[in-house]
Coordinates of C-alpha atoms in Angstrom, one line a residue:
D329 CA 70.0 -60.5 -20.0
L330 CA 68.2 -59.3 -16.9
S331 CA 65.0 -61.2 -17.7
A332 CA 65.5 -63.7 -14.8
L333 CA 65.7 -61.0 -12.1
P334 CA 62.2 -59.5 -11.9
A335 CA 60.6 -62.8 -10.8
R336 CA 63.1 -63.1 -7.9
E337 CA 62.9 -59.5 -6.9
G338 CA 59.2 -59.0 -7.4
H339 CA 59.3 -55.9 -9.5
R340 CA 60.4 -54.6 -13.0
I341 CA 64.1 -54.2 -13.6
D342 CA 64.8 -52.2 -16.8
G343 CA 68.5 -51.7 -16.3
I344 CA 71.5 -51.2 -14.0
L345 CA 73.2 -47.9 -13.1
G346 CA 76.9 -48.7 -12.7
Y347 CA 80.3 -47.3 -12.2
D348 CA 80.4 -44.8 -15.0
F349 CA 77.1 -43.2 -13.8
I350 CA 78.0 -43.2 -10.1
A351 CA 81.6 -41.8 -10.6
R352 CA 80.3 -38.6 -12.2
N353 CA 78.6 -37.4 -9.0
V354 CA 78.5 -37.9 -5.3
L355 CA 75.7 -40.3 -4.9
A356 CA 73.6 -40.8 -1.7
I357 CA 71.3 -43.8 -1.1
D358 CA 68.8 -42.8 1.6
Y359 CA 67.2 -46.1 2.6
A360 CA 64.9 -44.6 5.2
K361 CA 63.4 -42.1 2.7
H362 CA 63.6 -44.4 -0.3
E363 CA 65.6 -41.7 -2.1
L364 CA 68.6 -41.6 -4.5
R365 CA 70.3 -38.2 -4.4
L366 CA 73.0 -36.8 -6.7
Y367 CA 75.4 -34.0 -5.7
D368 CA 77.9 -32.2 -7.8
R369 CA 81.2 -33.8 -6.9
K370 CA 83.2 -30.6 -7.2
S371 CA 81.1 -28.6 -4.8
F372 CA 80.0 -31.4 -2.4
T373 CA 80.9 -31.0 1.3
Y374 CA 79.7 -33.4 3.9
S375 CA 78.9 -31.9 7.3
G376 CA 77.0 -34.7 9.0
S377 CA 78.1 -37.2 11.8
G378 CA 78.6 -40.2 9.5
A379 CA 81.8 -42.3 9.5
T380 CA 84.1 -42.1 6.5
L381 CA 85.6 -45.2 5.0
P382 CA 88.3 -45.3 2.3
L383 CA 87.3 -47.2 -0.8
S384 CA 89.5 -49.2 -3.2
F385 CA 88.5 -50.4 -6.6
F386 CA 89.1 -53.7 -8.3
Q387 CA 87.6 -54.1 -11.8
L388 CA 85.7 -50.9 -11.0
H389 CA 83.8 -52.5 -8.0
P390 CA 84.1 -50.6 -4.7
H391 CA 85.7 -52.4 -1.8
A392 CA 86.0 -51.5 1.9
D393 CA 87.8 -53.1 4.9
A394 CA 85.8 -54.5 7.7
E395 CA 86.3 -56.8 10.8
I396 CA 84.3 -59.8 11.7
R397 CA 84.0 -61.1 15.3
L398 CA 83.1 -64.7 15.9
A399 CA 81.2 -66.2 18.8
N400 CA 84.5 -67.6 20.2
G401 CA 86.0 -64.1 20.3
E402 CA 88.2 -64.5 17.3
T403 CA 88.4 -61.5 14.9
L404 CA 89.0 -61.7 11.2
K405 CA 89.8 -58.8 8.9
G406 CA 89.0 -58.6 5.3
R407 CA 88.2 -56.5 2.2
F408 CA 84.6 -56.6 1.1
V409 CA 82.7 -55.6 -2.1
I410 CA 80.1 -53.0 -1.2
D411 CA 77.2 -54.5 -3.1
V412 CA 74.2 -52.2 -3.2
G413 CA 72.6 -54.7 -5.7
S414 CA 72.4 -57.4 -3.1
A415 CA 69.5 -57.7 -0.6
N416 CA 71.6 -59.9 1.7
G417 CA 73.7 -58.6 4.6
L418 CA 77.1 -60.3 4.9
S419 CA 78.2 -62.9 2.4
L420 CA 81.5 -64.8 2.7
A421 CA 83.4 -66.4 -0.2
K422 CA 84.5 -70.0 -0.1
P423 CA 88.3 -69.5 0.0
F424 CA 87.9 -67.3 3.1
I425 CA 85.5 -69.8 4.7
D426 CA 87.9 -72.7 4.1
D427 CA 91.0 -70.7 5.2
H428 CA 89.4 -69.9 8.6
H429 CA 87.3 -73.1 9.0
L430 CA 84.2 -71.0 9.4
E431 CA 81.7 -73.9 8.8
S432 CA 82.7 -75.2 12.2
K433 CA 82.9 -71.8 13.9
I434 CA 79.7 -70.2 12.7
T435 CA 77.0 -72.5 14.1
P436 CA 74.2 -73.4 13.8
L437 CA 73.9 -73.3 10.0
V438 CA 70.9 -73.7 7.8
R439 CA 71.5 -74.8 4.2
Q440 CA 69.3 -73.2 1.5
P441 CA 69.4 -71.2 -1.7
G442 CA 71.3 -68.0 -0.8
G443 CA 70.1 -65.6 -3.5
G444 CA 71.6 -65.0 -6.8
G445 CA 71.8 -62.7 -9.8
V446 CA 72.3 -62.7 -13.5
G447 CA 74.5 -65.7 -13.1
G448 CA 71.8 -67.8 -11.3
R449 CA 71.2 -69.0 -7.8
M450 CA 73.7 -69.9 -5.1
I451 CA 73.6 -72.4 -2.3
A452 CA 74.6 -71.0 1.1
E453 CA 75.0 -72.1 4.7
I454 CA 73.3 -69.4 6.7
G455 CA 74.2 -68.5 10.3
R456 CA 75.3 -65.5 12.3
V457 CA 78.6 -63.8 13.3
A458 CA 78.8 -62.1 16.7
G459 CA 79.8 -58.7 15.2
L460 CA 80.7 -56.8 12.1
T461 CA 82.7 -53.6 12.5
L462 CA 82.6 -51.2 9.5
G463 CA 84.0 -47.7 9.7
G464 CA 84.0 -47.7 13.5
V465 CA 80.3 -48.9 13.7
T466 CA 79.8 -52.3 15.1
L467 CA 76.7 -54.4 14.2
S468 CA 75.8 -57.4 16.4
N469 CA 74.5 -60.9 15.5
V470 CA 74.7 -60.3 11.8
V471 CA 72.9 -62.9 9.6
T472 CA 75.7 -64.2 7.4
Q473 CA 75.8 -66.3 4.2
L474 CA 78.6 -68.8 3.8
I475 CA 78.7 -69.4 0.0
V476 CA 80.0 -72.9 0.0
D477 CA 78.4 -74.2 -3.3
S478 CA 78.9 -71.8 -6.2
G479 CA 80.8 -72.0 -9.4
G480 CA 80.9 -68.2 -9.7
V481 CA 83.0 -65.5 -8.2
F482 CA 82.4 -66.6 -4.6
A483 CA 84.4 -69.8 -5.3
Q484 CA 87.4 -67.8 -6.6
R485 CA 90.3 -66.5 -4.5
G486 CA 90.8 -62.8 -5.1
S487 CA 91.5 -59.5 -3.4
W488 CA 88.2 -59.6 -1.5
V489 CA 86.6 -62.1 0.9
G490 CA 82.9 -61.4 0.6
N491 CA 80.1 -58.9 0.1
I492 CA 78.4 -56.3 2.3
G493 CA 74.9 -55.9 0.9
G494 CA 71.5 -54.2 1.4
D495 CA 70.5 -55.7 4.8
I496 CA 73.5 -53.9 6.3
L497 CA 73.6 -50.8 4.1
R498 CA 69.8 -50.1 4.7
R499 CA 70.7 -49.1 8.3
F500 CA 72.5 -46.0 7.0
T501 CA 72.3 -43.2 4.5
V502 CA 75.2 -44.2 2.3
Y503 CA 77.3 -41.6 0.4
F504 CA 79.5 -42.8 -2.5
D505 CA 82.2 -40.3 -3.5
Y506 CA 84.2 -42.3 -6.0
A507 CA 86.4 -39.4 -7.1
A508 CA 87.7 -39.1 -3.5
K509 CA 87.7 -42.9 -3.0
R510 CA 85.5 -42.7 0.0
M511 CA 82.2 -43.9 1.4
I512 CA 80.3 -42.2 4.2
L513 CA 77.9 -44.2 6.5
E514 CA 75.4 -42.1 8.4
P515 CA 73.2 -44.3 10.7
N516 CA 69.5 -44.0 10.5
E517 CA 66.7 -45.3 12.8
A518 CA 67.2 -48.9 11.5
I519 CA 70.7 -49.1 13.0
S520 CA 69.3 -50.7 16.2
E521 CA 67.0 -53.2 14.4
P522 CA 68.0 -56.9 15.0
F523 CA 69.1 -58.9 12.0
E524 CA 66.5 -61.5 11.0
M525 CA 65.6 -63.6 8.1
D526 CA 62.7 -65.8 7.0
M527 CA 61.7 -68.1 9.9
A528 CA 59.0 -70.0 7.9
G529 CA 61.5 -72.0 5.8
L530 CA 60.3 -71.2 2.4
Q531 CA 61.3 -69.0 -0.6
T532 CA 59.0 -67.8 -3.3
V533 CA 59.2 -66.6 -6.9
M534 CA 56.8 -64.7 -9.2
N535 CA 55.9 -65.4 -12.8
D536 CA 57.3 -63.4 -15.6
S537 CA 54.3 -61.0 -15.6
L538 CA 54.5 -60.6 -11.8
T539 CA 50.9 -61.7 -11.4
T540 CA 51.3 -64.9 -9.5
L541 CA 53.4 -66.1 -6.6
R542 CA 54.5 -69.6 -6.1
I543 CA 56.7 -71.5 -3.6
D544 CA 60.2 -72.2 -5.0
F545 CA 61.9 -73.8 -2.0
V546 CA 60.8 -75.4 1.3
L547 CA 63.4 -76.1 4.0
P548 CA 63.0 -79.6 5.5
G549 CA 61.9 -79.6 9.1
S550 CA 60.7 -76.0 8.9
P551 CA 57.2 -74.6 9.8
A552 CA 56.5 -74.4 6.1
A553 CA 57.3 -78.1 5.7
E554 CA 55.2 -79.1 8.7
A555 CA 52.3 -77.2 7.2
G556 CA 52.6 -79.3 4.0
L557 CA 53.7 -76.5 1.7
K558 CA 55.6 -77.8 -1.4
P559 CA 57.6 -76.2 -4.2
G560 CA 55.2 -75.4 -7.1
D561 CA 52.3 -74.4 -4.8
E562 CA 50.7 -71.1 -5.8
I563 CA 50.0 -68.7 -3.0
V564 CA 46.5 -67.3 -3.3
S565 CA 46.4 -65.2 -0.2
V566 CA 48.2 -64.5 3.1
D567 CA 45.9 -63.7 6.0
G568 CA 43.2 -62.8 3.5
V569 CA 45.4 -60.5 1.5
E570 CA 45.3 -61.4 -2.2
G571 CA 47.5 -60.2 -5.0
A572 CA 51.0 -61.5 -5.6
T573 CA 52.9 -58.4 -4.8
R574 CA 51.0 -57.5 -1.7
A575 CA 51.1 -61.1 -0.4
R576 CA 54.8 -61.3 -1.0
E577 CA 55.5 -58.0 0.9
L578 CA 53.3 -59.2 3.8
M579 CA 55.2 -62.6 4.0
R580 CA 58.6 -60.8 4.1
D581 CA 57.5 -58.8 7.1
R582 CA 55.5 -61.5 9.0
F583 CA 57.9 -64.3 8.5
R584 CA 60.8 -62.4 10.1
R585 CA 58.9 -62.2 13.4
A586 CA 59.0 -65.1 15.9
G587 CA 55.7 -66.5 17.2
E588 CA 53.6 -65.3 14.3
R589 CA 50.6 -67.4 13.1
V590 CA 49.9 -66.8 9.4
K591 CA 47.1 -68.2 7.3
I592 CA 48.1 -69.1 3.8
V593 CA 45.7 -70.2 1.1
I594 CA 47.4 -72.2 -1.7
R595 CA 46.4 -73.6 -5.1

């Protein structure tokens, strides 16, 4: 049942393309061009400058190895699910967090809902790691979710330690060649963009028909809390822009930039 996802994502979701579809071709996700491209896997030859990473599969999910560098200089290696369905960047599972005492090493941390999926929402402690190296490419100051309060797969000890999601992958054109058990990361112009997240301290959700936008969570002590915003408030306009979808897109952009002054009309 995917009915809970459109309100969180802000657009229709009619289905999921999974392993059996991807494995039949070489698939490229070009985040910069907003394109999904399919190549015949028997004749495909890559000639670009991207980095090639070996993939392993567990329950048909693609995994790749990466290295995390903490602010104290410590480096940690692990195997991560490559999760194109996640909008987040780096997410770490609770056993990995506990084994390496990461709640005391990744600071400061902000506790808030950390996204979710078909199984519901998760609570995360959100901070930054100093670096993430993936296929020879190192990204700095990566916003990281420590999934510390979840009854789902992030609470289980397995062959992987976390997820690498869209906020990392969007900085590349990503090629998936499942038959050859490889992934190719070709950097795009977004590779140098800093990692940021919402600085207002609120999260929103749309109604089932995607016509209204309301506040779902307000972080205590945040600008949103200081402005008197509360869960359940309906957002009528953002800087004069009306319409739930347009207002939501504007908030995503504006709230990731420090020093912004934003006028929100609520009902």
